[in-house]
Short mmCIF file of C-alpha atoms in Angstrom, two decimals:
data_model
loop_
_atom_site.label_atom_id
_atom_site.label_comp_id
_atom_site.label_asym_id
_atom_site.label_seq_id
_atom_site.Cartn_x
_atom_site.Cartn_y
_atom_site.Cartn_z
CA MET A 308 -15.62 15.21 -2.32
CA LYS A 309 -13.49 18.29 -3.67
CA ILE A 310 -9.11 18.11 -2.51
CA LYS A 311 -9.41 21.49 -2.34
CA ALA A 312 -12.35 21.80 0.31
CA LEU A 313 -10.75 18.89 2.17
CA MET A 314 -7.20 20.66 2.29
CA ILE A 315 -8.62 23.85 3.27
CA THR A 316 -10.70 22.04 6.35
CA ALA A 317 -7.52 19.68 7.41
CA ILE A 318 -5.35 22.96 7.48
CA ALA A 319 -7.59 24.33 10.26
CA VAL A 320 -7.14 20.80 12.07
CA LEU A 321 -3.67 21.12 11.83
CA THR A 322 -3.82 24.16 13.64
CA LEU A 323 -5.61 22.63 17.07
CA GLY A 324 -2.58 20.63 17.74
CA ALA A 325 0.47 18.91 16.61
CA PHE A 326 0.86 15.50 15.61
CA VAL A 327 2.40 13.19 18.25
CA LEU A 328 5.00 10.81 17.11
CA SER A 329 7.99 9.43 18.04
CA GLY A 330 11.33 9.91 15.51
CA CYS A 331 11.72 7.53 12.45
CA THR A 332 13.49 4.38 12.98
CA GLU A 333 17.02 4.11 12.78
CA ASN A 334 17.17 2.22 8.77
CA GLY A 335 14.44 5.20 8.10
CA SER A 336 16.06 8.40 9.05
CA THR A 337 19.37 7.89 6.95
CA GLY A 338 19.18 8.31 2.92
CA GLY A 339 17.78 5.84 1.65
CA GLY A 340 18.44 3.03 4.53
CA GLY A 341 16.54 -0.72 4.15
CA ASN A 342 15.96 -0.61 0.36
CA ASN A 343 19.08 -3.20 -0.90
CA PRO A 344 19.16 -6.48 -1.84
CA SER A 345 19.70 -7.96 1.81
CA ALA A 346 17.36 -6.13 3.57
CA SER A 347 13.88 -7.85 5.02
CA ASP A 348 11.77 -6.83 2.10
CA SER A 349 12.16 -5.40 -1.21
CA GLY A 350 10.09 -2.03 -0.92
CA SER A 351 7.28 -3.31 1.09
CA GLY A 352 5.84 -5.19 3.76
CA SER A 353 7.30 -8.86 4.38
CA GLN A 354 6.78 -11.86 6.27
CA SER A 355 8.84 -14.07 7.80
CA ASP A 356 8.21 -17.83 6.15
CA ASP A 357 7.75 -19.18 9.76
CA ASN A 358 6.28 -16.33 11.17
CA ASP A 359 3.41 -17.15 13.93
CA GLY A 360 1.87 -14.27 14.58
CA GLU A 361 0.71 -10.74 13.02
CA TYR A 362 0.35 -7.34 14.09
CA LYS A 363 -2.92 -7.24 16.14
CA ASN A 364 -5.58 -4.40 16.34
CA ASP A 365 -8.61 -3.81 18.00
CA ASP A 366 -10.15 -2.53 14.75
CA GLY A 367 -11.04 -6.22 13.87
CA PHE A 368 -9.07 -5.78 10.57
CA PHE A 369 -5.71 -8.29 11.04
CA ASN A 370 -5.12 -11.97 11.74
CA ASN A 371 -4.36 -13.42 14.77
CA SER A 372 -1.81 -15.64 15.45
CA GLU A 373 -3.78 -18.74 14.99
CA ASP A 374 -4.99 -17.25 11.51
CA SER A 375 -1.60 -16.37 10.44
CA ALA A 376 0.24 -19.23 10.67
CA SER A 377 -0.27 -20.44 7.51
CA ASP A 378 -1.64 -17.27 5.90
CA SER A 379 0.61 -16.06 2.89
CA GLN A 380 -0.79 -12.89 2.61
CA ASN A 381 0.48 -10.53 5.04
CA PRO A 382 3.44 -9.25 4.16
CA SER A 383 4.23 -7.54 7.47
CA ASP A 384 8.02 -6.99 8.80
CA SER A 385 7.39 -8.42 12.55
CA SER A 386 6.83 -11.75 13.66
CA ASP A 387 6.34 -10.41 17.45
CA PRO A 388 2.23 -9.63 17.91
CA LEU A 389 1.91 -5.51 18.73
CA GLU A 390 -0.76 -4.86 21.10
CA GLU A 391 -2.53 -1.71 20.66
CA GLY A 392 -2.67 0.52 23.77
CA SER A 393 -5.52 0.67 26.35
CA ASP A 394 -6.00 4.10 25.65
CA ASN A 395 -6.89 3.04 21.75
CA SER A 396 -10.19 1.05 22.23
CA GLY A 397 -12.64 -0.26 18.98
CA SER A 398 -14.56 2.76 19.42
CA ASP A 399 -14.06 5.79 17.46
CA ASN A 400 -13.15 8.67 19.52
CA SER A 401 -15.08 11.40 17.56
CA GLY A 402 -18.54 9.30 18.35
CA ALA A 403 -19.47 8.99 14.98
CA ASP A 404 -19.46 6.39 12.62
CA LYS A 405 -17.10 6.99 9.82
CA SER A 406 -18.80 4.51 7.22
CA ASP A 407 -21.57 7.45 6.92
CA MET A 408 -19.00 9.72 6.61
CA SER A 409 -17.21 12.32 4.19
CA VAL A 410 -13.89 13.29 4.29
CA VAL A 411 -14.68 16.93 5.12
CA ASP A 412 -16.99 15.21 7.72
CA ILE A 413 -14.49 13.73 8.97
CA ALA A 414 -12.82 16.36 9.10
CA ALA A 415 -14.54 18.81 10.55
CA ALA A 416 -15.61 16.15 13.22
CA ARG A 417 -11.81 16.39 14.66
CA ILE A 418 -12.12 20.07 14.72
CA GLY A 419 -14.42 19.87 17.78
CA LEU A 420 -11.75 17.32 19.18
CA GLY A 421 -8.48 18.84 18.01
CA ALA A 422 -5.99 16.57 16.16
CA ASP A 423 -4.56 14.93 19.06
CA ASP A 424 -7.67 12.84 18.82
CA LEU A 425 -6.30 10.84 15.35
CA ARG A 426 -4.77 7.95 16.44
CA SER A 427 -1.21 7.53 16.07
CA THR A 428 -1.26 3.37 17.24
CA LEU A 429 0.64 1.94 14.48
CA ILE A 430 -1.19 -0.15 12.70
CA GLY A 431 -0.04 -3.34 10.44
CA TRP A 432 -1.64 -4.08 7.41
CA GLY A 433 -2.65 -7.69 7.03
CA LEU A 434 -5.81 -9.91 5.90
CA GLY A 435 -7.29 -12.60 7.32
CA ARG A 436 -8.94 -15.27 5.44
CA GLU A 437 -12.52 -14.47 5.54
CA ARG A 438 -14.25 -13.90 2.39
CA ASP A 439 -17.26 -12.50 1.03
CA SER A 440 -19.58 -14.02 -1.64
CA LEU A 441 -17.56 -12.44 -4.01
CA ASP A 442 -14.55 -14.08 -2.74
CA ARG A 443 -13.23 -10.65 -1.71
CA PRO A 444 -11.34 -10.47 1.88
CA LEU A 445 -13.23 -9.01 4.40
CA ASP A 446 -10.75 -7.64 6.16
CA ALA A 447 -9.80 -5.61 2.91
CA LEU A 448 -13.93 -4.55 2.75
CA ASN A 449 -14.06 -3.40 6.23
CA ALA A 450 -10.59 -1.56 5.69
CA GLN A 451 -11.65 0.29 2.74
CA LYS A 452 -15.31 1.84 4.84
CA LYS A 453 -13.29 2.67 8.14
CA TYR A 454 -10.51 4.79 6.32
CA GLY A 455 -11.40 5.13 2.69
CA GLY A 456 -12.18 8.73 3.64
CA TYR A 457 -8.72 9.49 4.08
CA SER A 458 -8.67 9.13 0.67
CA SER A 459 -7.21 5.30 0.92
CA LEU A 460 -7.76 2.37 -1.00
CA PHE A 461 -7.65 -1.24 0.21
CA ILE A 462 -10.05 -2.91 -2.27
CA ASP A 463 -12.24 -1.42 -5.42
CA ASP A 464 -15.80 -2.47 -3.63
CA SER A 465 -18.06 -2.12 -6.27
CA GLY A 466 -18.16 -5.64 -7.17
CA GLU A 467 -16.91 -4.92 -10.28
CA LYS A 468 -14.68 -8.15 -12.50
CA THR A 469 -11.79 -5.70 -12.05
CA VAL A 470 -8.49 -6.13 -10.75
CA TYR A 471 -5.44 -4.04 -9.89
CA LEU A 472 -2.07 -4.69 -10.50
CA THR A 473 0.70 -2.65 -8.32
CA PHE A 474 4.84 -3.56 -7.82
CA ASP A 475 6.47 -2.43 -5.41
CA GLU A 476 10.49 -1.84 -5.99
CA GLY A 477 12.85 -1.49 -3.30
CA TYR A 478 15.88 -2.61 -5.86
CA GLU A 479 16.58 -3.36 -9.33
CA ASN A 480 17.13 -7.26 -9.05
CA GLY A 481 16.69 -7.82 -13.26
CA TYR A 482 13.23 -8.07 -13.66
CA THR A 483 11.58 -5.15 -14.19
CA ALA A 484 12.20 -4.97 -17.62
CA ALA A 485 10.43 -8.70 -18.26
CA ILE A 486 7.62 -7.66 -16.51
CA LEU A 487 7.58 -4.31 -18.68
CA ASP A 488 7.73 -6.41 -21.89
CA THR A 489 4.72 -8.53 -20.34
CA LEU A 490 2.92 -5.62 -19.77
CA LYS A 491 3.45 -4.33 -23.40
CA GLU A 492 2.58 -7.36 -24.77
CA ALA A 493 -1.05 -7.70 -22.86
CA GLY A 494 -2.00 -4.31 -23.17
CA VAL A 495 -2.45 -3.72 -19.13
CA LYS A 496 -1.15 -0.92 -16.93
CA ALA A 497 -0.06 -0.80 -13.61
CA VAL A 498 1.63 0.89 -10.92
CA PHE A 499 5.21 0.99 -9.64
CA PHE A 500 5.74 2.14 -6.21
CA VAL A 501 9.55 3.39 -5.94
CA THR A 502 11.93 4.91 -3.80
CA TYR A 503 14.84 7.12 -3.36
CA ASP A 504 17.50 4.37 -4.01
CA TYR A 505 15.44 2.72 -6.61
CA CYS A 506 15.19 5.82 -8.88
CA VAL A 507 18.65 6.66 -8.37
CA SER A 508 19.86 2.73 -9.27
CA ALA A 509 17.42 2.81 -12.26
CA PRO A 510 16.65 5.41 -13.69
CA ASP A 511 16.34 3.82 -17.40
CA LEU A 512 13.64 1.76 -16.16
CA VAL A 513 11.97 4.03 -14.23
CA GLU A 514 11.60 6.24 -17.65
CA ARG A 515 10.79 3.24 -19.73
CA MET A 516 7.51 3.01 -16.87
CA ILE A 517 6.47 6.92 -17.56
CA ALA A 518 7.21 6.63 -21.06
CA GLU A 519 5.03 3.42 -21.25
CA GLY A 520 1.66 4.49 -19.46
CA HIS A 521 2.61 3.37 -16.20
CA THR A 522 1.87 4.86 -13.44
CA VAL A 523 4.53 5.54 -10.56
CA GLY A 524 3.88 5.53 -7.29
CA ASN A 525 5.67 6.92 -4.17
CA HIS A 526 6.89 4.62 -1.60
CA SER A 527 8.99 7.08 0.77
CA TYR A 528 12.48 8.16 0.20
CA SER A 529 13.88 5.95 2.95
CA HIS A 530 11.63 3.42 3.46
CA PRO A 531 10.90 4.19 7.59
CA SER A 532 8.16 3.02 9.27
CA PHE A 533 5.89 5.84 9.02
CA PRO A 534 3.71 6.14 12.61
CA GLU A 535 7.34 5.85 14.10
CA CYS A 536 8.19 9.59 12.64
CA SER A 537 7.43 12.94 13.29
CA GLU A 538 5.03 14.83 10.94
CA ASP A 539 8.04 17.21 9.44
CA GLU A 540 9.88 13.22 8.85
CA VAL A 541 6.76 12.18 6.87
CA LYS A 542 6.52 15.17 5.22
CA ASP A 543 10.09 14.75 4.45
CA GLU A 544 10.04 10.97 3.14
CA VAL A 545 6.92 11.63 0.73
CA MET A 546 7.95 15.33 -0.76
CA LEU A 547 11.62 14.57 -1.03
CA LEU A 548 10.74 12.04 -3.37
CA HIS A 549 7.92 13.76 -5.05
CA ASP A 550 9.98 16.52 -5.77
CA TYR A 551 13.39 14.37 -6.99
CA VAL A 552 11.09 12.44 -9.42
CA LYS A 553 8.95 15.70 -10.57
CA GLU A 554 12.65 17.41 -11.11
CA ASN A 555 14.44 14.37 -12.69
CA PHE A 556 11.62 13.05 -14.76
CA GLY A 557 9.07 15.43 -14.88
CA TYR A 558 6.54 13.10 -13.97
CA GLU A 559 4.62 14.04 -10.85
CA MET A 560 3.50 11.58 -8.38
CA THR A 561 -0.20 10.79 -6.57
CA LEU A 562 -0.37 7.50 -5.09
CA PHE A 563 1.58 6.32 -2.33
CA ARG A 564 2.05 3.16 -0.54
CA PHE A 565 3.21 2.95 3.21
CA PRO A 566 6.84 1.19 3.78
CA LYS A 567 5.72 -2.43 5.06
CA GLY A 568 2.25 -1.60 4.66
CA GLU A 569 2.71 0.04 8.50
CA PHE A 570 0.22 3.43 9.11
CA SER A 571 -2.05 4.88 11.42
CA GLU A 572 -4.64 6.97 11.43
CA LYS A 573 -2.39 10.38 11.58
CA THR A 574 -0.43 9.27 8.72
CA LEU A 575 -3.34 8.40 6.72
CA PHE A 576 -4.99 11.96 7.01
CA GLN A 577 -1.07 13.40 6.95
CA LEU A 578 -0.51 11.81 3.49
CA ASP A 579 -4.00 13.10 2.19
CA LEU A 580 -2.88 16.43 3.36
CA LEU A 581 -0.29 16.16 1.16
CA GLY A 582 -2.43 15.37 -1.94
CA TYR A 583 -1.47 11.34 -2.40
CA THR A 584 -4.19 8.78 -2.30
CA SER A 585 -2.55 6.06 0.05
CA VAL A 586 -2.79 2.26 -1.93
CA PHE A 587 -2.89 -0.90 -0.08
CA TRP A 588 -3.70 -4.11 -1.08
CA SER A 589 -6.17 -7.07 -0.78
CA PHE A 590 -4.07 -9.48 -2.02
CA ALA A 591 0.37 -10.39 -1.49
CA TYR A 592 2.21 -12.82 -0.49
CA VAL A 593 5.66 -13.66 0.54
CA ASP A 594 7.46 -12.75 -2.93
CA TRP A 595 9.26 -10.02 -1.66
CA ASN A 596 12.72 -12.64 -0.54
CA ALA A 597 14.74 -13.47 -3.85
CA ASP A 598 16.29 -16.22 -1.84
CA ARG A 599 13.26 -18.24 -1.61
CA ASN A 600 12.81 -21.19 -4.09
CA THR A 601 9.31 -20.26 -5.84
CA ASP A 602 8.65 -21.33 -10.00
CA ALA A 603 6.32 -19.83 -11.77
CA LYS A 604 3.90 -22.11 -11.23
CA GLU A 605 3.34 -21.78 -7.47
CA ALA A 606 3.52 -17.78 -7.82
CA PHE A 607 0.73 -18.53 -10.60
CA ASP A 608 -1.11 -20.81 -8.51
CA THR A 609 -0.96 -18.54 -5.41
CA ILE A 610 -2.25 -15.47 -7.46
CA THR A 611 -4.49 -16.89 -9.46
CA SER A 612 -6.25 -18.84 -6.98
CA ALA A 613 -6.93 -15.43 -4.99
CA THR A 614 -8.73 -13.67 -7.65
CA HIS A 615 -11.49 -11.61 -6.57
CA SER A 616 -13.72 -8.96 -7.73
CA GLY A 617 -11.94 -5.12 -7.25
CA GLY A 618 -9.03 -6.56 -6.03
CA ILE A 619 -5.56 -4.23 -5.58
CA TYR A 620 -2.63 -7.25 -5.70
CA LEU A 621 0.83 -6.33 -4.23
CA LEU A 622 3.71 -7.93 -6.25
CA HIS A 623 7.15 -7.59 -6.04
CA ALA A 624 9.51 -7.20 -8.91
CA VAL A 625 12.59 -8.68 -7.48
CA SER A 626 11.34 -12.11 -7.64
CA GLN A 627 11.63 -13.84 -10.85
CA ALA A 628 8.66 -16.51 -10.50
CA ASN A 629 6.22 -13.25 -10.54
CA ALA A 630 8.12 -11.72 -13.67
CA ASP A 631 7.70 -15.92 -15.17
CA CYS A 632 4.13 -16.20 -14.58
CA LEU A 633 2.75 -12.32 -15.28
CA GLY A 634 1.61 -13.35 -18.82
CA ASP A 635 -0.10 -15.99 -17.93
CA VAL A 636 -1.94 -14.48 -14.69
CA ILE A 637 -3.03 -11.63 -17.21
CA ASN A 638 -4.07 -14.22 -19.52
CA TYR A 639 -6.38 -16.22 -16.96
CA TRP A 640 -7.90 -13.33 -15.34
CA LYS A 641 -8.81 -11.62 -19.11
CA ASN A 642 -9.98 -15.49 -19.74
CA ASN A 643 -12.41 -15.93 -17.01
CA GLY A 644 -14.04 -11.97 -17.77
CA TYR A 645 -11.44 -9.77 -15.20
CA THR A 646 -10.49 -6.40 -16.72
CA VAL A 647 -6.93 -5.24 -15.47
CA GLY A 648 -8.30 -1.55 -14.20
CA ASP A 649 -6.32 1.76 -14.14
CA LEU A 650 -5.68 2.54 -10.37
CA ASN A 651 -5.39 6.72 -11.19
CA LYS A 652 -9.32 6.31 -12.49
CA LEU A 653 -10.31 4.69 -9.10
CA ALA A 654 -8.55 6.95 -7.28
CA ALA A 655 -9.86 10.00 -8.86
CA LYS A 656 -13.57 8.36 -8.66
CA GLU A 657 -13.16 8.18 -5.07
CA LEU A 658 -12.36 11.76 -4.60
CA THR A 659 -15.47 12.72 -6.45
#
């Protein structure tokens, strides 16, 4: 599928109906709110240690309260389950199986129904415990099948022994330089998803990421919940940061990560329309809390025990434990026959 063809078809969809979304949450509507060290997360979704429930969604991708009681791989921001509305049943309104449809096919199906049939229900991304024979999370595989047509990546489902490193950067906590040192020594590239606050506060580190061949990804201007934003607010959150990075660093971003892992079908479509690939994850753990007492060995064991083919790993650079164990994690992967891949190449492959 050519991205230009998607753009033309998508514009036709948008002319048939406006997105019906509520405004951004209070912390997301101000410039840079929610991205400071005292915030509940450091630039991605988070989960409290005593969380006894996850977002519930009728698509079947997300934990119920039994699974999530001790599952540390679901960095959701809320401890209260969200129920989907009765008008959003598990069946897709287009009447077609998306797993057999290209992006253009999906867009074409929407033309007949109007853009309002794109669901606006907030989905909080998280992972259950079920795995396939390659130890891959079934939730990630199912989400890739359902939403991959919207230029979205949850996992590399090729079955190859490749893993992908991503770091979320909501604020700088003093460890990113060490992470970059380790990546350079190991000859490995990663994606760093940054907010506006981060770019302004740590421009030297952003410049270093670019200079050393890493990918800088868009994590939004002020880190709101995107399904709670209007269409114009979503565009501003993406493009204000996009334009800032382009103007100040001479770098054009193409990968996006939803703040807190909260998305909807509509916002996936809109990010696709803006020319972005939305990157989620097939592994994450509670590493966003810099005050949590996690040492390098615990972090190493948590990450490596979840090694799986095609894994997209979400790590937070505010964690000293992540910085301290990163070299050992990369060596473990290499010694077990895994390659640390380039997400840009994977995204390009998915678009062809």
